[in-house]
Amino acid sequence: MNYEQVGNKIVITGCNSFDIRQTLECGQWFRYTALAEGEYRIVAFSRVLNIRPVNGAVELYPCSWEEFESVWMDFFDLSRDYDAIKKELADKDEVMREAVAFGGGIRILNQDIWECLISFIISQNNRIPRIMRIIRNIAQQYGGELRDGEYSFPTAERLRDITVMDYMALKTGFRAKYIADAVEKFNSGEINIFQTDLPTTALRGELMRINGVGPKVANCVLVFSCRRRETFPIDVWVKRVMEHFYFDGRDTRLADIEALANERFGELAGYAQQYLFHYARQLRIGA
DNA sequence: GCCCAGGCACTCA
DNA sequence: TGAGTGCCTGGG
């Protein structure tokens, strides 16, 4: 992979594993706007970035070299060798070989923990367009204005005095009280999920002390923002695709699916989950 | 108008 | 421990 600064752009070339659409739309991320001709605008870490494919390369703009190195390099997980990950997974079995071939341009984004947590709390029993709208509402209401009508996501501190009724007004529904609880537990220091030395199970336990955070939401936060890539979040799509391919189509308990994933995919379970999710949802496997 | 969506909490056996 | 049920909201 090569990075080059050209004017106000960073141009990434020689990357086999970076499809912008797949990466942004595979379900891990909610803050993007699709523009014309494959271009997207995203908001992350209080910055707005345009990103587009150009002749096999990927362009990020406006973006200085300093910003690229300090923010986007890590956000897009660019120092990781996805070719190696895909090869190792593809060698596991035929299902993974297909899933990897299908969504080979996916990269797992390293998201901000707080925003990721709130986003996946909102995701429960919800549809993606509405999830995106609610997150946008929260940012517009309580975040800081950036450019092009985009707003940064508010910190827990900023949300300190916001009430459940206020969240309800933003159409969060029954999740409003969950968001309020997360804000409170963050601000009081009652839970600390920034302890990077904590084992994954302990970190999951911390997250699940928040009202409205169960195994699925906690696992998403672990993979997408705590870099615990051995975690295997099981949502309805992953459940379906796993039952379809690994359990002869039978209804299977989550614990059994998780056990198989851990045993088979090991440290790469988080990546496997993304490839499988994308594969299942695009092909509507089991739907 | 009904149904259900990338879960979770709560209840009851 | 597991099965069943209700939940805001809005699009099909």
PDB file of C-alpha atoms (C1' of nucleotides) in Angstrom:
ATOM      1  CA  MET A   1       0.000   0.000   0.000  1.00  0.00           C
ATOM      2  CA  ASN A   2       1.189   3.488  -0.875  1.00  0.00           C
ATOM      3  CA  TYR A   3       0.180   6.898   0.467  1.00  0.00           C
ATOM      4  CA  GLU A   4       0.903  10.113  -1.293  1.00  0.00           C
ATOM      5  CA  GLN A   5      -0.113  13.692  -0.695  1.00  0.00           C
ATOM      6  CA  VAL A   6      -1.332  15.466  -3.816  1.00  0.00           C
ATOM      7  CA  GLY A   7      -2.520  18.998  -3.132  1.00  0.00           C
ATOM      8  CA  ASN A   8      -5.186  18.760  -0.434  1.00  0.00           C
ATOM      9  CA  LYS A   9      -5.698  15.043  -1.050  1.00  0.00           C
ATOM     10  CA  ILE A  10      -4.210  11.858   0.266  1.00  0.00           C
ATOM     11  CA  VAL A  11      -4.070   9.240  -2.457  1.00  0.00           C
ATOM     12  CA  ILE A  12      -3.923   5.592  -1.426  1.00  0.00           C
ATOM     13  CA  THR A  13      -2.717   3.148  -4.068  1.00  0.00           C
ATOM     14  CA  GLY A  14      -1.791  -0.508  -4.250  1.00  0.00           C
ATOM     15  CA  CYS A  15      -4.434  -1.649  -1.820  1.00  0.00           C
ATOM     16  CA  ASN A  16      -6.292  -4.867  -2.643  1.00  0.00           C
ATOM     17  CA  SER A  17      -8.523  -4.659   0.382  1.00  0.00           C
ATOM     18  CA  PHE A  18     -10.225  -1.315   0.494  1.00  0.00           C
ATOM     19  CA  ASP A  19     -13.607  -0.969  -1.114  1.00  0.00           C
ATOM     20  CA  ILE A  20     -15.174   2.243   0.140  1.00  0.00           C
ATOM     21  CA  ARG A  21     -18.763   1.172  -0.355  1.00  0.00           C
ATOM     22  CA  GLN A  22     -18.280  -2.225   1.252  1.00  0.00           C
ATOM     23  CA  THR A  23     -16.389  -0.741   4.186  1.00  0.00           C
ATOM     24  CA  LEU A  24     -18.890   2.013   4.919  1.00  0.00           C
ATOM     25  CA  GLU A  25     -22.073   0.114   4.135  1.00  0.00           C
ATOM     26  CA  CYS A  26     -21.315  -3.273   5.643  1.00  0.00           C
ATOM     27  CA  GLY A  27     -23.143  -2.291   8.806  1.00  0.00           C
ATOM     28  CA  GLN A  28     -20.350  -1.301  11.159  1.00  0.00           C
ATOM     29  CA  TRP A  29     -20.676   2.415  10.530  1.00  0.00           C
ATOM     30  CA  PHE A  30     -23.576   4.874  10.454  1.00  0.00           C
ATOM     31  CA  ARG A  31     -22.148   8.294   9.720  1.00  0.00           C
ATOM     32  CA  TYR A  32     -21.807   8.551   5.995  1.00  0.00           C
ATOM     33  CA  THR A  33     -23.561  10.261   3.140  1.00  0.00           C
ATOM     34  CA  ALA A  34     -23.425   8.736  -0.324  1.00  0.00           C
ATOM     35  CA  LEU A  35     -22.619  11.373  -2.933  1.00  0.00           C
ATOM     36  CA  ALA A  36     -22.354  10.941  -6.719  1.00  0.00           C
ATOM     37  CA  GLU A  37     -20.163   8.414  -8.495  1.00  0.00           C
ATOM     38  CA  GLY A  38     -19.113   6.275  -5.568  1.00  0.00           C
ATOM     39  CA  GLU A  39     -18.000   9.184  -3.440  1.00  0.00           C
ATOM     40  CA  TYR A  40     -18.897   9.416   0.251  1.00  0.00           C
ATOM     41  CA  ARG A  41     -18.692  12.016   2.959  1.00  0.00           C
ATOM     42  CA  ILE A  42     -18.104  10.776   6.479  1.00  0.00           C
ATOM     43  CA  VAL A  43     -17.964  12.371   9.922  1.00  0.00           C
ATOM     44  CA  ALA A  44     -15.611  10.925  12.517  1.00  0.00           C
ATOM     45  CA  PHE A  45     -13.521  12.274  15.375  1.00  0.00           C
ATOM     46  CA  SER A  46     -15.018  15.747  14.870  1.00  0.00           C
ATOM     47  CA  ARG A  47     -13.848  15.896  11.280  1.00  0.00           C
ATOM     48  CA  VAL A  48     -15.557  15.712   7.924  1.00  0.00           C
ATOM     49  CA  LEU A  49     -13.830  13.757   5.186  1.00  0.00           C
ATOM     50  CA  ASN A  50     -14.674  13.092   1.571  1.00  0.00           C
ATOM     51  CA  ILE A  51     -13.560   9.760   0.209  1.00  0.00           C
ATOM     52  CA  ARG A  52     -13.783   8.467  -3.318  1.00  0.00           C
ATOM     53  CA  PRO A  53     -12.438   5.770  -5.614  1.00  0.00           C
ATOM     54  CA  VAL A  54     -10.363   6.944  -8.582  1.00  0.00           C
ATOM     55  CA  ASN A  55      -8.948   4.403 -11.015  1.00  0.00           C
ATOM     56  CA  GLY A  56      -8.344   1.764  -8.381  1.00  0.00           C
ATOM     57  CA  ALA A  57      -6.930   4.279  -5.934  1.00  0.00           C
ATOM     58  CA  VAL A  58      -8.701   5.798  -2.953  1.00  0.00           C
ATOM     59  CA  GLU A  59      -8.673   9.545  -2.415  1.00  0.00           C
ATOM     60  CA  LEU A  60      -9.269  11.287   0.911  1.00  0.00           C
ATOM     61  CA  TYR A  61      -9.873  15.042   0.975  1.00  0.00           C
ATOM     62  CA  PRO A  62      -9.507  17.632   2.251  1.00  0.00           C
ATOM     63  CA  CYS A  63      -6.752  16.074   4.281  1.00  0.00           C
ATOM     64  CA  SER A  64      -3.282  17.116   5.320  1.00  0.00           C
ATOM     65  CA  TRP A  65      -0.516  14.602   5.833  1.00  0.00           C
ATOM     66  CA  GLU A  66      -0.607  15.296   9.574  1.00  0.00           C
ATOM     67  CA  GLU A  67      -4.338  14.636   9.759  1.00  0.00           C
ATOM     68  CA  PHE A  68      -3.963  11.476   7.723  1.00  0.00           C
ATOM     69  CA  GLU A  69      -1.258  10.139   9.992  1.00  0.00           C
ATOM     70  CA  SER A  70      -2.917  11.107  13.239  1.00  0.00           C
ATOM     71  CA  VAL A  71      -6.548  10.257  12.432  1.00  0.00           C
ATOM     72  CA  TRP A  72      -7.442   8.418   9.229  1.00  0.00           C
ATOM     73  CA  MET A  73      -4.575   5.977   9.041  1.00  0.00           C
ATOM     74  CA  ASP A  74      -5.811   4.341  12.201  1.00  0.00           C
ATOM     75  CA  PHE A  75      -9.515   4.920  11.556  1.00  0.00           C
ATOM     76  CA  PHE A  76      -9.346   2.965   8.296  1.00  0.00           C
ATOM     77  CA  ASP A  77      -7.080   0.374   9.918  1.00  0.00           C
ATOM     78  CA  LEU A  78      -4.568   0.933   7.123  1.00  0.00           C
ATOM     79  CA  SER A  79      -1.553  -0.577   8.830  1.00  0.00           C
ATOM     80  CA  ARG A  80      -3.214  -3.968   9.025  1.00  0.00           C
ATOM     81  CA  ASP A  81      -2.609  -6.640   6.401  1.00  0.00           C
ATOM     82  CA  TYR A  82      -6.087  -7.636   5.239  1.00  0.00           C
ATOM     83  CA  ASP A  83      -4.736  -9.819   2.451  1.00  0.00           C
ATOM     84  CA  ALA A  84      -3.207 -12.048   5.097  1.00  0.00           C
ATOM     85  CA  ILE A  85      -6.389 -12.063   7.184  1.00  0.00           C
ATOM     86  CA  LYS A  86      -8.515 -12.959   4.162  1.00  0.00           C
ATOM     87  CA  LYS A  87      -6.183 -15.738   3.139  1.00  0.00           C
ATOM     88  CA  GLU A  88      -6.181 -17.269   6.589  1.00  0.00           C
ATOM     89  CA  LEU A  89      -9.978 -17.113   6.810  1.00  0.00           C
ATOM     90  CA  ALA A  90     -10.499 -18.396   3.268  1.00  0.00           C
ATOM     91  CA  ASP A  91      -8.401 -21.416   4.156  1.00  0.00           C
ATOM     92  CA  LYS A  92     -10.736 -22.292   7.047  1.00  0.00           C
ATOM     93  CA  ASP A  93     -13.607 -23.551   4.926  1.00  0.00           C
ATOM     94  CA  GLU A  94     -15.644 -23.094   1.762  1.00  0.00           C
ATOM     95  CA  VAL A  95     -18.159 -20.755   3.402  1.00  0.00           C
ATOM     96  CA  MET A  96     -15.475 -18.296   4.456  1.00  0.00           C
ATOM     97  CA  ARG A  97     -13.815 -18.580   1.078  1.00  0.00           C
ATOM     98  CA  GLU A  98     -17.072 -17.412  -0.532  1.00  0.00           C
ATOM     99  CA  ALA A  99     -17.764 -14.715   2.059  1.00  0.00           C
ATOM    100  CA  VAL A 100     -14.257 -13.283   1.744  1.00  0.00           C
ATOM    101  CA  ALA A 101     -14.435 -13.331  -2.047  1.00  0.00           C
ATOM    102  CA  PHE A 102     -17.785 -11.566  -1.832  1.00  0.00           C
ATOM    103  CA  GLY A 103     -16.782  -8.757   0.519  1.00  0.00           C
ATOM    104  CA  GLY A 104     -13.025  -8.648   0.090  1.00  0.00           C
ATOM    105  CA  GLY A 105     -12.894  -4.869   0.241  1.00  0.00           C
ATOM    106  CA  ILE A 106     -14.182  -4.598   3.790  1.00  0.00           C
ATOM    107  CA  ARG A 107     -11.943  -3.061   6.422  1.00  0.00           C
ATOM    108  CA  ILE A 108     -12.947  -2.802  10.065  1.00  0.00           C
ATOM    109  CA  LEU A 109     -13.000   0.830  11.147  1.00  0.00           C
ATOM    110  CA  ASN A 110     -11.486   1.848  14.474  1.00  0.00           C
ATOM    111  CA  GLN A 111     -14.296   3.966  15.844  1.00  0.00           C
ATOM    112  CA  ASP A 112     -14.586   6.302  18.795  1.00  0.00           C
ATOM    113  CA  ILE A 113     -15.768   4.219  21.767  1.00  0.00           C
ATOM    114  CA  TRP A 114     -18.417   6.605  23.042  1.00  0.00           C
ATOM    115  CA  GLU A 115     -20.054   7.239  19.675  1.00  0.00           C
ATOM    116  CA  CYS A 116     -19.881   3.549  18.834  1.00  0.00           C
ATOM    117  CA  LEU A 117     -21.572   2.615  22.102  1.00  0.00           C
ATOM    118  CA  ILE A 118     -24.458   5.041  21.637  1.00  0.00           C
ATOM    119  CA  SER A 119     -24.815   4.087  17.967  1.00  0.00           C
ATOM    120  CA  PHE A 120     -25.225   0.403  18.738  1.00  0.00           C
ATOM    121  CA  ILE A 121     -27.567   1.092  21.646  1.00  0.00           C
ATOM    122  CA  ILE A 122     -29.715   2.896  19.086  1.00  0.00           C
ATOM    123  CA  SER A 123     -29.353   0.050  16.604  1.00  0.00           C
ATOM    124  CA  GLN A 124     -31.361  -2.430  18.642  1.00  0.00           C
ATOM    125  CA  ASN A 125     -34.703  -3.425  17.188  1.00  0.00           C
ATOM    126  CA  ASN A 126     -34.213  -0.772  14.541  1.00  0.00           C
ATOM    127  CA  ARG A 127     -33.469  -0.311  10.840  1.00  0.00           C
ATOM    128  CA  ILE A 128     -30.296   1.157   9.445  1.00  0.00           C
ATOM    129  CA  PRO A 129     -31.769   4.277   7.758  1.00  0.00           C
ATOM    130  CA  ARG A 130     -33.526   5.199  10.983  1.00  0.00           C
ATOM    131  CA  ILE A 131     -30.418   4.483  13.067  1.00  0.00           C
ATOM    132  CA  MET A 132     -28.492   6.873  10.837  1.00  0.00           C
ATOM    133  CA  ARG A 133     -31.186   9.521  11.112  1.00  0.00           C
ATOM    134  CA  ILE A 134     -31.299   9.342  14.916  1.00  0.00           C
ATOM    135  CA  ILE A 135     -27.521   9.633  15.233  1.00  0.00           C
ATOM    136  CA  ARG A 136     -27.611  12.599  12.888  1.00  0.00           C
ATOM    137  CA  ASN A 137     -30.362  14.163  15.010  1.00  0.00           C
ATOM    138  CA  ILE A 138     -28.304  13.798  18.173  1.00  0.00           C
ATOM    139  CA  ALA A 139     -25.237  15.324  16.520  1.00  0.00           C
ATOM    140  CA  GLN A 140     -27.231  18.183  15.034  1.00  0.00           C
ATOM    141  CA  GLN A 141     -28.884  18.940  18.355  1.00  0.00           C
ATOM    142  CA  TYR A 142     -25.936  18.615  20.720  1.00  0.00           C
ATOM    143  CA  GLY A 143     -22.752  18.325  18.660  1.00  0.00           C
ATOM    144  CA  GLY A 144     -20.565  21.000  17.139  1.00  0.00           C
ATOM    145  CA  GLU A 145     -21.072  22.346  13.649  1.00  0.00           C
ATOM    146  CA  LEU A 146     -18.381  21.290  11.188  1.00  0.00           C
ATOM    147  CA  ARG A 147     -18.904  21.854   7.464  1.00  0.00           C
ATOM    148  CA  ASP A 148     -21.445  20.912   4.785  1.00  0.00           C
ATOM    149  CA  GLY A 149     -24.194  20.727   7.379  1.00  0.00           C
ATOM    150  CA  GLU A 150     -22.378  18.041   9.330  1.00  0.00           C
ATOM    151  CA  TYR A 151     -21.991  17.982  13.101  1.00  0.00           C
ATOM    152  CA  SER A 152     -19.604  16.234  15.455  1.00  0.00           C
ATOM    153  CA  PHE A 153     -21.016  13.650  17.839  1.00  0.00           C
ATOM    154  CA  PRO A 154     -21.442  15.107  21.342  1.00  0.00           C
ATOM    155  CA  THR A 155     -19.306  13.829  24.199  1.00  0.00           C
ATOM    156  CA  ALA A 156     -20.792  12.248  27.311  1.00  0.00           C
ATOM    157  CA  GLU A 157     -19.801  15.397  29.177  1.00  0.00           C
ATOM    158  CA  ARG A 158     -21.761  17.552  26.747  1.00  0.00           C
ATOM    159  CA  LEU A 159     -24.831  15.361  27.274  1.00  0.00           C
ATOM    160  CA  ARG A 160     -24.619  15.510  31.066  1.00  0.00           C
ATOM    161  CA  ASP A 161     -27.851  17.438  31.625  1.00  0.00           C
ATOM    162  CA  ILE A 162     -29.884  16.116  28.719  1.00  0.00           C
ATOM    163  CA  THR A 163     -33.058  14.366  29.830  1.00  0.00           C
ATOM    164  CA  VAL A 164     -34.817  11.214  28.662  1.00  0.00           C
ATOM    165  CA  MET A 165     -37.571  13.417  27.288  1.00  0.00           C
ATOM    166  CA  ASP A 166     -35.005  15.302  25.210  1.00  0.00           C
ATOM    167  CA  TYR A 167     -33.782  12.035  23.688  1.00  0.00           C
ATOM    168  CA  MET A 168     -37.377  10.986  23.065  1.00  0.00           C
ATOM    169  CA  ALA A 169     -37.859  14.181  21.074  1.00  0.00           C
ATOM    170  CA  LEU A 170     -35.060  12.955  18.801  1.00  0.00           C
ATOM    171  CA  LYS A 171     -37.114   9.819  18.034  1.00  0.00           C
ATOM    172  CA  THR A 172     -34.892   7.438  19.966  1.00  0.00           C
ATOM    173  CA  GLY A 173     -37.983   5.748  21.400  1.00  0.00           C
ATOM    174  CA  PHE A 174     -37.543   3.247  24.224  1.00  0.00           C
ATOM    175  CA  ARG A 175     -33.757   3.589  23.831  1.00  0.00           C
ATOM    176  CA  ALA A 176     -33.849   7.099  25.311  1.00  0.00           C
ATOM    177  CA  LYS A 177     -33.473   5.845  28.878  1.00  0.00           C
ATOM    178  CA  TYR A 178     -30.587   3.615  27.781  1.00  0.00           C
ATOM    179  CA  ILE A 179     -28.701   6.582  26.335  1.00  0.00           C
ATOM    180  CA  ALA A 180     -29.310   8.565  29.516  1.00  0.00           C
ATOM    181  CA  ASP A 181     -27.953   5.683  31.586  1.00  0.00           C
ATOM    182  CA  ALA A 182     -24.836   5.422  29.442  1.00  0.00           C
ATOM    183  CA  VAL A 183     -24.222   9.155  29.789  1.00  0.00           C
ATOM    184  CA  GLU A 184     -24.631   8.977  33.542  1.00  0.00           C
ATOM    185  CA  LYS A 185     -22.378   5.957  34.021  1.00  0.00           C
ATOM    186  CA  PHE A 186     -19.712   7.478  31.822  1.00  0.00           C
ATOM    187  CA  ASN A 187     -19.721  10.829  33.566  1.00  0.00           C
ATOM    188  CA  SER A 188     -19.776   9.385  37.053  1.00  0.00           C
ATOM    189  CA  GLY A 189     -16.839   7.156  36.218  1.00  0.00           C
ATOM    190  CA  GLU A 190     -18.957   4.208  37.316  1.00  0.00           C
ATOM    191  CA  ILE A 191     -17.792   2.285  34.307  1.00  0.00           C
ATOM    192  CA  ASN A 192     -14.447   2.626  32.695  1.00  0.00           C
ATOM    193  CA  ILE A 193     -14.074   1.123  29.268  1.00  0.00           C
ATOM    194  CA  PHE A 194     -10.873   2.914  28.440  1.00  0.00           C
ATOM    195  CA  GLN A 195      -8.811   0.423  30.378  1.00  0.00           C
ATOM    196  CA  THR A 196      -6.951  -1.100  27.496  1.00  0.00           C
ATOM    197  CA  ASP A 197      -5.270  -3.689  29.702  1.00  0.00           C
ATOM    198  CA  LEU A 198      -8.584  -5.213  30.779  1.00  0.00           C
ATOM    199  CA  PRO A 199      -9.301  -8.709  29.417  1.00  0.00           C
ATOM    200  CA  THR A 200     -12.064  -8.777  26.828  1.00  0.00           C
ATOM    201  CA  THR A 201     -14.557 -10.613  29.053  1.00  0.00           C
ATOM    202  CA  ALA A 202     -14.080  -8.062  31.831  1.00  0.00           C
ATOM    203  CA  LEU A 203     -14.465  -5.198  29.370  1.00  0.00           C
ATOM    204  CA  ARG A 204     -17.671  -6.781  28.071  1.00  0.00           C
ATOM    205  CA  GLY A 205     -18.906  -6.994  31.665  1.00  0.00           C
ATOM    206  CA  GLU A 206     -18.245  -3.290  32.157  1.00  0.00           C
ATOM    207  CA  LEU A 207     -20.197  -2.412  29.029  1.00  0.00           C
ATOM    208  CA  MET A 208     -23.116  -4.638  29.983  1.00  0.00           C
ATOM    209  CA  ARG A 209     -23.560  -2.804  33.266  1.00  0.00           C
ATOM    210  CA  ILE A 210     -25.187  -0.080  31.208  1.00  0.00           C
ATOM    211  CA  ASN A 211     -28.937  -0.489  31.037  1.00  0.00           C
ATOM    212  CA  GLY A 212     -29.828  -1.435  27.476  1.00  0.00           C
ATOM    213  CA  VAL A 213     -26.447  -2.937  26.649  1.00  0.00           C
ATOM    214  CA  GLY A 214     -26.629  -6.683  26.165  1.00  0.00           C
ATOM    215  CA  PRO A 215     -24.200  -9.157  24.580  1.00  0.00           C
ATOM    216  CA  LYS A 216     -24.757  -8.019  20.999  1.00  0.00           C
ATOM    217  CA  VAL A 217     -24.244  -4.301  21.590  1.00  0.00           C
ATOM    218  CA  ALA A 218     -21.296  -4.921  23.912  1.00  0.00           C
ATOM    219  CA  ASN A 219     -19.634  -7.179  21.359  1.00  0.00           C
ATOM    220  CA  CYS A 220     -20.078  -4.628  18.581  1.00  0.00           C
ATOM    221  CA  VAL A 221     -18.386  -1.999  20.726  1.00  0.00           C
ATOM    222  CA  LEU A 222     -15.585  -4.435  21.531  1.00  0.00           C
ATOM    223  CA  VAL A 223     -14.852  -5.218  17.874  1.00  0.00           C
ATOM    224  CA  PHE A 224     -15.482  -1.836  16.314  1.00  0.00           C
ATOM    225  CA  SER A 225     -13.927   0.462  18.874  1.00  0.00           C
ATOM    226  CA  CYS A 226     -11.955  -1.506  21.461  1.00  0.00           C
ATOM    227  CA  ARG A 227      -9.968  -3.430  18.880  1.00  0.00           C
ATOM    228  CA  ARG A 228     -11.006  -6.776  20.366  1.00  0.00           C
ATOM    229  CA  ARG A 229     -11.131  -8.495  16.999  1.00  0.00           C
ATOM    230  CA  GLU A 230     -11.538 -11.930  18.509  1.00  0.00           C
ATOM    231  CA  THR A 231     -15.118 -10.958  19.429  1.00  0.00           C
ATOM    232  CA  PHE A 232     -18.003 -12.361  17.397  1.00  0.00           C
ATOM    233  CA  PRO A 233     -21.203 -10.260  17.601  1.00  0.00           C
ATOM    234  CA  ILE A 234     -24.256 -12.311  16.668  1.00  0.00           C
ATOM    235  CA  ASP A 235     -27.185 -10.395  15.273  1.00  0.00           C
ATOM    236  CA  VAL A 236     -30.132 -11.862  13.402  1.00  0.00           C
ATOM    237  CA  TRP A 237     -28.258 -11.928  10.090  1.00  0.00           C
ATOM    238  CA  VAL A 238     -25.176 -13.608  11.476  1.00  0.00           C
ATOM    239  CA  LYS A 239     -27.381 -16.065  13.341  1.00  0.00           C
ATOM    240  CA  ARG A 240     -29.171 -16.919  10.112  1.00  0.00           C
ATOM    241  CA  VAL A 241     -26.060 -17.316   8.021  1.00  0.00           C
ATOM    242  CA  MET A 242     -24.315 -19.395  10.681  1.00  0.00           C
ATOM    243  CA  GLU A 243     -27.332 -21.686  11.096  1.00  0.00           C
ATOM    244  CA  HIS A 244     -27.663 -21.973   7.358  1.00  0.00           C
ATOM    245  CA  PHE A 245     -24.068 -22.974   6.700  1.00  0.00           C
ATOM    246  CA  TYR A 246     -22.821 -24.551   9.918  1.00  0.00           C
ATOM    247  CA  PHE A 247     -25.882 -25.994  11.669  1.00  0.00           C
ATOM    248  CA  ASP A 248     -27.816 -27.587   8.845  1.00  0.00           C
ATOM    249  CA  GLY A 249     -30.418 -24.810   8.956  1.00  0.00           C
ATOM    250  CA  ARG A 250     -31.511 -25.700  12.489  1.00  0.00           C
ATOM    251  CA  ASP A 251     -32.461 -23.113  15.094  1.00  0.00           C
ATOM    252  CA  THR A 252     -29.358 -22.862  17.271  1.00  0.00           C
ATOM    253  CA  ARG A 253     -28.603 -21.237  20.602  1.00  0.00           C
ATOM    254  CA  LEU A 254     -26.353 -18.184  20.504  1.00  0.00           C
ATOM    255  CA  ALA A 255     -23.896 -19.831  22.886  1.00  0.00           C
ATOM    256  CA  ASP A 256     -23.422 -22.721  20.483  1.00  0.00           C
ATOM    257  CA  ILE A 257     -22.919 -20.407  17.515  1.00  0.00           C
ATOM    258  CA  GLU A 258     -20.425 -18.360  19.498  1.00  0.00           C
ATOM    259  CA  ALA A 259     -18.537 -21.471  20.547  1.00  0.00           C
ATOM    260  CA  LEU A 260     -18.198 -22.637  16.959  1.00  0.00           C
ATOM    261  CA  ALA A 261     -17.049 -19.197  15.831  1.00  0.00           C
ATOM    262  CA  ASN A 262     -14.436 -18.993  18.565  1.00  0.00           C
ATOM    263  CA  GLU A 263     -13.171 -22.451  17.851  1.00  0.00           C
ATOM    264  CA  ARG A 264     -13.068 -22.012  14.095  1.00  0.00           C
ATOM    265  CA  PHE A 265     -12.093 -18.375  13.597  1.00  0.00           C
ATOM    266  CA  GLY A 266     -10.193 -17.708  16.827  1.00  0.00           C
ATOM    267  CA  GLU A 267      -8.459 -14.327  16.866  1.00  0.00           C
ATOM    268  CA  LEU A 268     -10.035 -13.496  13.505  1.00  0.00           C
ATOM    269  CA  ALA A 269     -13.661 -14.006  14.607  1.00  0.00           C
ATOM    270  CA  GLY A 270     -14.451 -10.285  14.367  1.00  0.00           C
ATOM    271  CA  TYR A 271     -13.322 -10.128  10.762  1.00  0.00           C
ATOM    272  CA  ALA A 272     -15.181 -13.337   9.959  1.00  0.00           C
ATOM    273  CA  GLN A 273     -18.324 -11.807  11.410  1.00  0.00           C
ATOM    274  CA  GLN A 274     -18.121  -8.776   9.122  1.00  0.00           C
ATOM    275  CA  TYR A 275     -17.574 -10.861   5.999  1.00  0.00           C
ATOM    276  CA  LEU A 276     -20.440 -13.155   6.990  1.00  0.00           C
ATOM    277  CA  PHE A 277     -22.782 -10.314   7.869  1.00  0.00           C
ATOM    278  CA  HIS A 278     -22.177  -8.566   4.569  1.00  0.00           C
ATOM    279  CA  TYR A 279     -22.528 -11.836   2.668  1.00  0.00           C
ATOM    280  CA  ALA A 280     -25.757 -12.793   4.436  1.00  0.00           C
ATOM    281  CA  ARG A 281     -27.383  -9.408   4.123  1.00  0.00           C
ATOM    282  CA  GLN A 282     -26.510  -8.834   0.470  1.00  0.00           C
ATOM    283  CA  LEU A 283     -27.660 -12.309  -0.573  1.00  0.00           C
ATOM    284  CA  ARG A 284     -30.501 -12.261   1.971  1.00  0.00           C
ATOM    285  CA  ILE A 285     -29.503 -15.675   3.255  1.00  0.00           C
ATOM    286  CA  GLY A 286     -32.210 -17.073   5.485  1.00  0.00           C
ATOM    287  CA  ALA A 287     -34.416 -14.012   5.108  1.00  0.00           C
TER     288      ALA A 287
ATOM    289  C1'  DG B   1     -53.994  -1.195   9.704  1.00  0.00           C
ATOM    290  C1'  DC B   2     -50.535  -4.663  10.496  1.00  0.00           C
ATOM    291  C1'  DC B   3     -46.028  -6.236  10.739  1.00  0.00           C
ATOM    292  C1'  DC B   4     -41.456  -6.057  11.890  1.00  0.00           C
ATOM    293  C1'  DA B   5     -36.666  -4.379  12.213  1.00  0.00           C
ATOM    294  C1'  DG B   6     -28.689  -5.643  13.174  1.00  0.00           C
ATOM    295  C1'  DG B   7     -31.853  -6.491  21.152  1.00  0.00           C
ATOM    296  C1'  DC B   8     -32.892  -5.992  25.631  1.00  0.00           C
ATOM    297  C1'  DA B   9     -35.260  -6.223  30.069  1.00  0.00           C
ATOM    298  C1'  DC B  10     -38.537  -8.271  32.534  1.00  0.00           C
ATOM    299  C1'  DT B  11     -41.548 -12.079  33.971  1.00  0.00           C
ATOM    300  C1'  DC B  12     -42.655 -16.617  34.928  1.00  0.00           C
ATOM    301  C1'  DA B  13     -41.954 -21.617  34.884  1.00  0.00           C
TER     302       DA B  13
ATOM    303  C1'  DT C   1     -31.774 -21.695  32.387  1.00  0.00           C
ATOM    304  C1'  DG C   2     -34.997 -20.887  28.972  1.00  0.00           C
ATOM    305  C1'  DA C   3     -39.141 -19.383  26.640  1.00  0.00           C
ATOM    306  C1'  DG C   4     -42.378 -15.608  25.966  1.00  0.00           C
ATOM    307  C1'  DT C   5     -43.580 -10.794  25.513  1.00  0.00           C
ATOM    308  C1'  DG C   6     -43.590  -5.708  25.040  1.00  0.00           C
ATOM    309  C1'  DC C   7     -41.126  -1.819  23.346  1.00  0.00           C
ATOM    310  C1'  DC C   8     -40.711   3.792  20.129  1.00  0.00           C
ATOM    311  C1'  DT C   9     -41.094   4.576  15.423  1.00  0.00           C
ATOM    312  C1'  DG C  10     -41.920   4.504  10.613  1.00  0.00           C
ATOM    313  C1'  DG C  11     -41.662   2.179   6.052  1.00  0.00           C
ATOM    314  C1'  DG C  12     -43.519  -1.591   3.284  1.00  0.00           C
TER     315       DG C  12
END
